[in-house]
Coordinates of C-alpha atoms in Angstrom, one line a residue:
M1 CA 158.1 79.4 209.3
A2 CA 161.2 81.2 207.9
R3 CA 159.4 81.9 204.7
N4 CA 156.4 83.4 206.7
V5 CA 158.8 85.6 208.7
A6 CA 160.6 86.7 205.6
A7 CA 157.3 87.7 203.9
I8 CA 156.2 89.7 206.9
V9 CA 159.5 91.5 207.1
L10 CA 159.4 92.4 203.4
L11 CA 155.8 93.8 203.8
A12 CA 156.8 95.6 207.0
C13 CA 159.7 97.2 205.2
A14 CA 157.5 98.3 202.4
L15 CA 155.0 99.9 204.8
T16 CA 157.5 101.6 207.0
A17 CA 159.5 103.2 204.2
G18 CA 159.1 106.8 203.4
A19 CA 156.9 108.1 200.7
A20 CA 157.0 105.7 197.8
P21 CA 159.2 107.0 194.9
A22 CA 157.6 107.3 191.4
H23 CA 159.7 104.2 190.3
A24 CA 158.7 102.0 193.3
R25 CA 158.0 98.5 192.2
P26 CA 154.4 97.5 192.9
S27 CA 153.9 94.6 195.4
A28 CA 151.1 92.0 195.2
D29 CA 151.2 91.9 199.0
V30 CA 150.6 95.6 199.3
A31 CA 147.8 95.4 196.8
A32 CA 146.2 92.6 198.9
L33 CA 146.6 94.8 202.0
Q34 CA 144.9 97.7 200.2
V35 CA 141.9 95.5 199.3
A36 CA 141.5 94.6 202.9
L37 CA 141.8 98.2 204.0
R38 CA 139.2 99.2 201.5
A39 CA 136.8 96.6 203.0
E40 CA 137.5 98.1 206.4
R41 CA 136.5 101.5 205.0
V42 CA 139.7 103.1 206.1
Y43 CA 141.3 103.4 202.7
A44 CA 139.8 105.0 199.6
G45 CA 142.9 105.0 197.3
G46 CA 143.6 102.8 194.4
V47 CA 144.8 99.2 194.5
D48 CA 148.2 100.0 193.0
G49 CA 150.5 97.9 195.2
I50 CA 152.5 100.9 196.3
A51 CA 152.9 101.4 200.0
G52 CA 152.4 105.2 200.2
P53 CA 151.3 107.5 203.0
A54 CA 147.6 106.8 202.5
T55 CA 148.1 103.1 202.9
R56 CA 150.2 103.5 206.1
A57 CA 147.7 105.9 207.5
A58 CA 144.9 103.4 206.9
V59 CA 146.9 100.6 208.7
R60 CA 147.2 102.9 211.7
R61 CA 143.5 103.5 211.7
V62 CA 142.8 99.8 211.8
Q63 CA 145.3 99.4 214.6
R64 CA 143.7 102.1 216.7
R65 CA 140.2 100.5 216.2
R66 CA 141.5 97.1 217.4
G67 CA 143.6 98.3 220.3
L68 CA 146.9 97.3 218.6
T69 CA 150.3 99.0 218.6
V70 CA 149.9 101.9 216.2
D71 CA 153.0 101.6 214.1
G72 CA 151.6 101.5 210.5
V73 CA 153.1 98.0 210.0
A74 CA 150.8 95.3 208.7
G75 CA 152.4 92.5 210.8
P76 CA 150.8 89.3 212.0
R77 CA 148.4 90.8 214.6
T78 CA 147.2 93.5 212.3
R79 CA 146.6 91.0 209.5
R80 CA 144.6 88.8 212.0
A81 CA 142.6 91.8 212.8
L82 CA 141.7 92.2 209.1
G83 CA 139.9 88.8 209.3
R84 CA 139.7 86.6 206.2
R85 CA 140.9 89.4 204.0
G86 CA 144.2 89.4 205.9
R87 CA 145.1 85.8 205.2
P88 CA 146.4 83.4 203.9
R89 CA 149.7 84.4 202.3
L90 CA 150.1 84.0 198.6
G91 CA 151.6 80.5 197.9
S92 CA 150.4 78.9 201.0
R93 CA 147.7 76.9 199.1
P94 CA 146.7 76.2 195.6
L95 CA 144.0 78.7 194.4
A96 CA 141.0 77.7 192.4
A97 CA 137.4 78.9 191.8
R98 CA 135.5 80.2 194.8
A99 CA 138.6 80.8 196.9
R100 CA 138.7 84.0 198.8
G101 CA 141.3 85.9 200.8
W102 CA 144.5 87.9 200.8
D103 CA 146.2 85.5 198.4
V104 CA 143.4 85.8 195.9
A105 CA 143.7 89.6 195.8
A106 CA 147.4 89.2 195.3
L107 CA 146.8 86.7 192.5
Q108 CA 144.3 89.1 190.8
F109 CA 146.8 92.0 191.0
L110 CA 149.6 89.8 189.4
L111 CA 147.3 88.6 186.6
A112 CA 146.4 92.2 185.8
R113 CA 150.1 93.3 185.8
H114 CA 150.8 90.5 183.3
G115 CA 148.1 91.7 181.0
F116 CA 145.1 89.6 182.1
P117 CA 142.9 91.9 184.2
S118 CA 139.8 90.2 185.6
G119 CA 137.6 93.1 186.8
P120 CA 138.0 94.6 190.3
V121 CA 140.8 93.3 192.5
D122 CA 138.5 92.2 195.4
G123 CA 139.9 89.0 196.8
G124 CA 137.3 86.7 195.3
L125 CA 138.1 84.1 192.7
G126 CA 135.0 84.2 190.7
P127 CA 134.3 83.4 187.0
R128 CA 136.2 86.4 185.6
T129 CA 139.3 85.7 187.6
D130 CA 139.1 82.0 186.8
A131 CA 138.9 82.8 183.1
A132 CA 141.8 85.3 183.3
L133 CA 143.9 82.7 185.2
R134 CA 143.3 80.1 182.5
R135 CA 144.2 82.5 179.8
F136 CA 147.4 83.4 181.5
Q137 CA 148.3 79.8 182.0
A138 CA 147.7 79.0 178.3
W139 CA 149.8 82.1 177.4
A140 CA 152.6 81.0 179.7
G141 CA 152.7 77.5 178.3
L142 CA 151.2 75.9 181.5
G143 CA 148.3 73.6 181.9
A144 CA 145.2 75.8 181.8
D145 CA 143.5 74.0 184.7
G146 CA 142.4 77.1 186.6
V147 CA 144.5 76.2 189.6
A148 CA 147.2 78.7 190.7
G149 CA 149.8 76.4 192.1
A150 CA 153.6 76.8 192.4
G151 CA 154.3 76.8 188.6
T152 CA 151.7 79.5 187.9
L153 CA 152.8 81.7 190.7
A154 CA 156.5 81.3 189.6
A155 CA 155.5 82.5 186.1
L156 CA 153.5 85.4 187.6
R157 CA 156.4 86.5 189.7
R158 CA 158.5 87.2 186.6
A159 CA 158.6 90.6 185.0
P160 CA 155.6 91.4 182.8
A161 CA 156.1 91.0 179.1
R162 CA 157.0 94.0 176.9
S163 CA 156.4 94.8 173.3
P164 CA 159.2 93.7 171.0
L165 CA 158.1 96.4 168.5
R166 CA 157.9 100.1 168.5
F167 CA 154.8 102.1 167.5
R168 CA 153.9 105.6 166.4
R169 CA 151.4 107.7 168.4
P170 CA 148.0 106.9 166.9
V171 CA 146.5 110.3 167.5
G172 CA 147.5 113.8 168.7
G173 CA 146.7 115.0 172.2
V174 CA 147.9 114.3 175.7
I175 CA 147.6 111.0 177.6
G176 CA 144.7 111.3 180.0
S177 CA 145.0 107.8 181.5
W178 CA 148.0 105.6 181.7
F179 CA 148.5 101.8 181.6
G180 CA 148.1 100.4 185.1
P181 CA 145.8 100.4 188.2
R182 CA 142.8 102.6 188.2
G183 CA 140.9 102.4 191.5
T184 CA 140.2 98.7 192.1
F185 CA 140.5 98.0 188.3
F186 CA 143.4 97.8 185.9
H187 CA 143.6 100.0 182.7
P188 CA 145.2 97.9 180.0
G189 CA 146.1 100.7 177.6
L190 CA 146.6 104.4 177.1
D191 CA 143.7 106.9 176.8
Y192 CA 144.6 109.9 174.5
E193 CA 142.5 113.0 175.0
A194 CA 141.1 114.0 171.6
A195 CA 138.1 115.6 169.9
T196 CA 135.4 113.6 168.2
G197 CA 136.3 113.2 164.5
D198 CA 140.1 113.6 165.0
P199 CA 142.0 111.2 162.8
V200 CA 143.3 107.9 164.2
R201 CA 146.3 106.4 162.5
A202 CA 147.9 103.0 162.5
G203 CA 150.7 102.8 165.0
A204 CA 152.7 100.4 162.7
H205 CA 152.3 98.4 159.5
G206 CA 149.8 95.7 160.0
C207 CA 146.7 93.9 158.7
V208 CA 143.2 94.4 160.0
T209 CA 141.8 91.4 161.9
F210 CA 138.8 93.2 163.4
A211 CA 136.8 96.3 162.3
G212 CA 133.4 96.7 163.8
R213 CA 131.5 97.1 167.0
N214 CA 132.9 95.2 170.0
S215 CA 130.5 93.7 172.6
G216 CA 132.9 94.0 175.4
G217 CA 132.8 97.8 176.0
Y218 CA 135.3 98.9 173.4
G219 CA 132.6 100.3 171.1
K220 CA 133.7 100.7 167.5
L221 CA 137.0 99.0 167.3
V222 CA 139.9 98.3 164.9
V223 CA 142.5 95.7 165.6
L224 CA 145.7 95.4 163.6
Q225 CA 147.9 92.3 163.5
H226 CA 151.7 93.0 163.4
G227 CA 154.7 90.7 163.5
L228 CA 156.1 88.9 166.5
G229 CA 152.7 88.2 168.0
M230 CA 151.8 91.8 168.5
T231 CA 148.4 93.4 167.9
S232 CA 147.3 97.0 168.4
W233 CA 143.8 98.0 169.4
Y234 CA 142.0 101.4 168.6
A235 CA 138.8 101.7 170.6
H236 CA 135.7 104.0 171.1
L237 CA 135.9 105.2 167.5
S238 CA 133.1 107.3 166.0
R239 CA 133.9 106.0 162.5
I240 CA 135.9 103.1 161.1
G241 CA 137.9 103.7 158.0
V242 CA 139.3 100.2 157.1
R243 CA 137.9 96.7 156.4
R244 CA 138.9 93.4 157.8
G245 CA 141.7 91.8 155.8
A246 CA 143.1 95.1 154.6
C247 CA 146.8 95.8 155.2
V248 CA 147.9 99.3 156.0
A249 CA 151.2 101.2 156.5
A250 CA 152.3 102.9 159.7
G251 CA 150.5 106.3 159.9
A252 CA 147.6 105.3 157.6
L253 CA 144.2 106.6 158.5
I254 CA 142.1 103.8 160.1
G255 CA 139.3 105.7 161.8
R256 CA 138.1 108.7 163.7
V257 CA 138.0 109.5 167.5
G258 CA 134.7 109.0 169.2
S259 CA 133.0 107.9 172.4
T260 CA 131.3 104.6 171.5
G261 CA 131.1 101.7 173.9
E262 CA 131.8 102.1 177.6
S263 CA 133.2 105.7 177.4
T264 CA 132.6 108.9 179.4
G265 CA 133.7 111.2 176.6
P266 CA 135.6 111.4 173.3
H267 CA 139.1 109.9 173.5
L268 CA 141.1 107.1 171.9
H269 CA 141.8 104.0 173.9
F270 CA 145.1 102.5 172.5
E271 CA 146.1 99.1 173.5
L272 CA 149.0 96.7 172.7
R273 CA 148.8 93.0 173.1
L274 CA 151.5 90.3 172.9
R275 CA 149.9 87.0 172.0
G276 CA 146.8 88.3 173.8
A277 CA 148.4 89.7 176.9
A278 CA 148.0 93.5 177.3
V279 CA 151.5 95.2 177.5
D280 CA 152.4 98.7 178.5
P281 CA 152.5 101.0 175.4
S282 CA 154.2 103.8 177.3
G283 CA 157.9 103.0 176.5
V284 CA 157.4 101.8 173.0
T285 CA 155.1 104.5 171.5
A286 CA 156.5 107.7 170.2
G287 CA 156.3 110.3 167.4

């Protein structure tokens, strides 16, 4: 009971605070709340785990609809009013395939933050979430059994991994889309705005492990292997300028900007992965 009360108090504090500062730490519980509010059609914002004004306003709209005290706090009565999407709390049961609810949405959000996004954060543990869960468990040195129990959740509650290496900017231009939540999805890299044909350069010394067309939406793709378990990914290229097995220096030309694969226009999608987990390139990419 004490743990339940503590969780509710923490969530209430997040939702009653003022406008969330830019450095606010995302919360899996707030992300789960946002999923439930989207299902109620009272919230159209992204599932970013930040309790901002739009999230609080959506909570108030639900409360008015259900005849509850309108205080913007997602307490027990408000969560009950959200139905199955408002329960159960994360950690109250082991999670496996076909589970649904608040805790599944929180799990999906945590998996994405740790570099294992599984499609939309929607509160349903389908095949994509099951696969992401197993990949994370293997990455974290846990039994990859597809069951999110206490050990898996403890690992997910740690800070996400960061790159141990620094990288050069792979292309000129501004960043049009950052690493992190994008609507109900999670963007696992940086999108640089650039023109078709602009040169794409290696972010660090490395050897080519993939150079070709990717079937998963990346289009024409180059992947470089670096030290310490790091790889860098350069996606949506119009042309590829290296072959698999070649080793290149930092700054070497490896391709040209394009819009191949699942892309809405010319840009470079740049991604960093640590032993397969997508990590934020923002603080380790410069030049």
